[in-house]
Amino acid sequence: MADVQLAALRGQVRHKVRARHEFRGMRTFEHLFTVPLNHFSTDPETITVFAREYVSASHSEEEAARLPWLLFLQGGPGGRGNRFGSLGGWSKAAAKDFRILMLDQRGTGLSTPLDRNTLPLRGTAKEQAAYLEHFRADSIVADAELIRDALGSPPWSIYGQSYGGFCALTYLSFAPEGLREAFITGGLPPLTGPADDVYRATYKRVAARNAQYFGWYPEDRATVDRIARHLRSTPEFLPDGGPLTVERFQMAGAFLGGNTRVDSLHYLLEDAFTETAGGSRLSDPFLEQMQGIVSRRSNPLYALMHESIYGQGEATDWSAWRVLREYPEFGPDADPLLLTGEMVYPWYFDQDPALRPLREVAELLATKSDWKPLYDVDRLAVNTVPVAAAVYSDDIYVDRNLSLNTASAVRGLQVWETPDFHHDGIADDGEGIFTRLLGMARARS
């Protein structure tokens, strides 16, 4: 990251508070920041980044103004910040000691939008792909540093969940002077190496999770295979008009990545079929739920940029799709059928109506070979910022072994490894997890 350029921009960010509200034991403030599109050039174009501040109403306004900031970096890429109806779980624990800043990372939520409607305004597919180069972790971190300066905050604390943890490692690499401490859950990325290493590990863990799930719900084994046979012979369509194919149905494996969500897969499958005048068909409730699983209408950045989070100096070239050939048991023609995880495949851009206009852009991003580094291995090796990370032993999205390799490369990073949670651990016991990580970091600071 160009520290000189970033320093020159400090104090130039436009910031306004749009609205404030108080309800259910908390106060919220809506912040809008105008930041450069490209932090690493003299291009004058700007975008807007939105963030919502959450403060416990148990603090007076005077007390709250003296609380330190905790920046939350959401998972994704392409996921907007959480919208809390009340403080609970990790946010309840954090609000005892912090003002929480919930960032809508650039391109998401109420930040300058990026979707199938707005992206074509950039021009050709090549111009759209060039625009998207500014939506990776390095730009998110640069936004955060300018926002911190605009808020007048000294080095602040950050909490990264999943992809947010990837962003936290980028922050530690390029702007550690802005950090007091960092907490990470389910989000220690590989610092080097090709994306293929990630997906080889992922397929193995997802296969094991399939076996575990069907051990819990043996009757669902027959249901999954029946759905696959049905889809191979009978066209079915989702409410948006897109087809439900076998490979799209396999995306229901997203449920397998969680403690709190895994059992919901059984509820999805239990009423998959209904009897009609033309015989058995997939039910409307099932198709409605499947659309929510497979459509990227609300977060196209996830499909466009997912593999780019592993891109450093080489093309990812549809890594998950290529590595799939090494694991034919995950193929759509396999019998028995296995469900997949969070992989992104090129056919997404053929079968998802919301992604079809972006097919050429996706191809350009997949073949881009000059991605800039996202981590500074040398700087991480001499890190002085307290860091505490939860590593989930059986996480199917962020591999345990790759995570521990990264942990060993970051000086002072403390790991709490546990088999008790999966990728959505903070939805299960967020209060306990956050409190533990805070204690670990503070014990070493």
PDB file of C-alpha atoms in Angstrom, residues 67-73 90 93-100 144-145 148 153-161 164-165 167-173 175-185 380 383-389 410-414 434-445:
ATOM      1  CA  LEU A  67     -15.384   4.769  24.062  1.00  0.00           C
ATOM      2  CA  PRO A  68     -12.818   3.334  21.624  1.00  0.00           C
ATOM      3  CA  TRP A  69     -13.949   2.168  18.186  1.00  0.00           C
ATOM      4  CA  LEU A  70     -14.310  -1.430  17.040  1.00  0.00           C
ATOM      5  CA  LEU A  71     -14.494  -1.790  13.262  1.00  0.00           C
ATOM      6  CA  PHE A  72     -16.341  -4.920  12.132  1.00  0.00           C
ATOM      7  CA  LEU A  73     -15.268  -6.400   8.795  1.00  0.00           C
ATOM      8  CA  TRP A  90     -20.824 -10.742  19.970  1.00  0.00           C
ATOM      9  CA  ALA A  93     -20.290  -8.276  24.421  1.00  0.00           C
ATOM     10  CA  ALA A  94     -18.425  -5.718  22.324  1.00  0.00           C
ATOM     11  CA  ALA A  95     -20.802  -2.856  23.125  1.00  0.00           C
ATOM     12  CA  LYS A  96     -19.767  -3.030  26.771  1.00  0.00           C
ATOM     13  CA  ASP A  97     -16.378  -1.549  25.874  1.00  0.00           C
ATOM     14  CA  PHE A  98     -16.642  -0.197  22.308  1.00  0.00           C
ATOM     15  CA  ARG A  99     -18.499   1.885  19.812  1.00  0.00           C
ATOM     16  CA  ILE A 100     -19.083  -0.592  16.968  1.00  0.00           C
ATOM     17  CA  ALA A 144     -10.911   2.016   6.727  1.00  0.00           C
ATOM     18  CA  GLU A 145      -7.799   4.042   7.410  1.00  0.00           C
ATOM     19  CA  ARG A 148     -10.550   6.177  11.066  1.00  0.00           C
ATOM     20  CA  SER A 153      -9.815   7.856  16.205  1.00  0.00           C
ATOM     21  CA  PRO A 154      -6.416   6.736  17.463  1.00  0.00           C
ATOM     22  CA  PRO A 155      -5.394   3.214  16.425  1.00  0.00           C
ATOM     23  CA  TRP A 156      -8.575   1.189  16.683  1.00  0.00           C
ATOM     24  CA  SER A 157      -9.623  -2.424  17.195  1.00  0.00           C
ATOM     25  CA  ILE A 158     -10.895  -4.522  14.302  1.00  0.00           C
ATOM     26  CA  TYR A 159     -12.938  -7.703  14.208  1.00  0.00           C
ATOM     27  CA  GLY A 160     -12.887  -9.750  11.020  1.00  0.00           C
ATOM     28  CA  GLN A 161     -15.270 -12.630  10.386  1.00  0.00           C
ATOM     29  CA  GLY A 164     -13.259  -9.962   7.109  1.00  0.00           C
ATOM     30  CA  GLY A 165     -10.371 -11.897   8.628  1.00  0.00           C
ATOM     31  CA  CYS A 167      -9.051  -8.073   5.256  1.00  0.00           C
ATOM     32  CA  ALA A 168      -7.622  -7.971   8.783  1.00  0.00           C
ATOM     33  CA  LEU A 169      -4.420  -9.684   7.572  1.00  0.00           C
ATOM     34  CA  THR A 170      -4.204  -7.136   4.752  1.00  0.00           C
ATOM     35  CA  TYR A 171      -4.622  -4.383   7.355  1.00  0.00           C
ATOM     36  CA  LEU A 172      -1.819  -5.880   9.463  1.00  0.00           C
ATOM     37  CA  SER A 173       0.337  -6.061   6.332  1.00  0.00           C
ATOM     38  CA  ALA A 175      -1.421  -0.251   7.754  1.00  0.00           C
ATOM     39  CA  PRO A 176      -0.600  -1.800  11.155  1.00  0.00           C
ATOM     40  CA  GLU A 177      -0.019   1.677  12.579  1.00  0.00           C
ATOM     41  CA  GLY A 178      -3.805   2.109  12.457  1.00  0.00           C
ATOM     42  CA  LEU A 179      -4.486  -0.885  14.691  1.00  0.00           C
ATOM     43  CA  ARG A 180      -4.606  -1.330  18.437  1.00  0.00           C
ATOM     44  CA  GLU A 181      -5.584  -5.012  18.204  1.00  0.00           C
ATOM     45  CA  ALA A 182      -7.263  -7.473  15.858  1.00  0.00           C
ATOM     46  CA  PHE A 183      -9.744 -10.294  16.425  1.00  0.00           C
ATOM     47  CA  ILE A 184     -10.424 -12.894  13.732  1.00  0.00           C
ATOM     48  CA  THR A 185     -12.981 -15.692  13.516  1.00  0.00           C
ATOM     49  CA  LEU A 380       3.673  -9.915   9.227  1.00  0.00           C
ATOM     50  CA  ASN A 383       4.091  -7.862  13.567  1.00  0.00           C
ATOM     51  CA  THR A 384       3.651  -6.054  16.898  1.00  0.00           C
ATOM     52  CA  VAL A 385      -0.156  -5.668  16.913  1.00  0.00           C
ATOM     53  CA  PRO A 386      -1.920  -8.068  19.333  1.00  0.00           C
ATOM     54  CA  VAL A 387      -3.943 -10.564  17.278  1.00  0.00           C
ATOM     55  CA  ALA A 388      -6.238 -13.337  18.524  1.00  0.00           C
ATOM     56  CA  ALA A 389      -7.898 -15.742  16.102  1.00  0.00           C
ATOM     57  CA  VAL A 410       2.352 -13.825  11.887  1.00  0.00           C
ATOM     58  CA  ARG A 411       4.431 -12.815  14.867  1.00  0.00           C
ATOM     59  CA  GLY A 412       2.448 -12.790  18.091  1.00  0.00           C
ATOM     60  CA  LEU A 413      -0.769 -14.157  16.589  1.00  0.00           C
ATOM     61  CA  GLN A 414      -2.520 -16.288  19.192  1.00  0.00           C
ATOM     62  CA  PHE A 434     -15.628 -12.493  21.278  1.00  0.00           C
ATOM     63  CA  THR A 435     -15.037 -12.303  25.025  1.00  0.00           C
ATOM     64  CA  ARG A 436     -12.425 -15.039  24.797  1.00  0.00           C
ATOM     65  CA  LEU A 437     -10.563 -13.401  21.911  1.00  0.00           C
ATOM     66  CA  LEU A 438     -10.632 -10.020  23.616  1.00  0.00           C
ATOM     67  CA  GLY A 439      -9.110 -11.556  26.732  1.00  0.00           C
ATOM     68  CA  MET A 440      -6.412 -13.314  24.719  1.00  0.00           C
ATOM     69  CA  ALA A 441      -5.408 -10.129  22.895  1.00  0.00           C
ATOM     70  CA  ARG A 442      -5.447  -7.967  26.000  1.00  0.00           C
ATOM     71  CA  ALA A 443      -3.375 -10.464  27.954  1.00  0.00           C
ATOM     72  CA  ARG A 444      -0.546  -9.975  25.461  1.00  0.00           C
ATOM     73  CA  SER A 445      -0.906  -6.243  24.825  1.00  0.00           C
TER      74      SER A 445
END
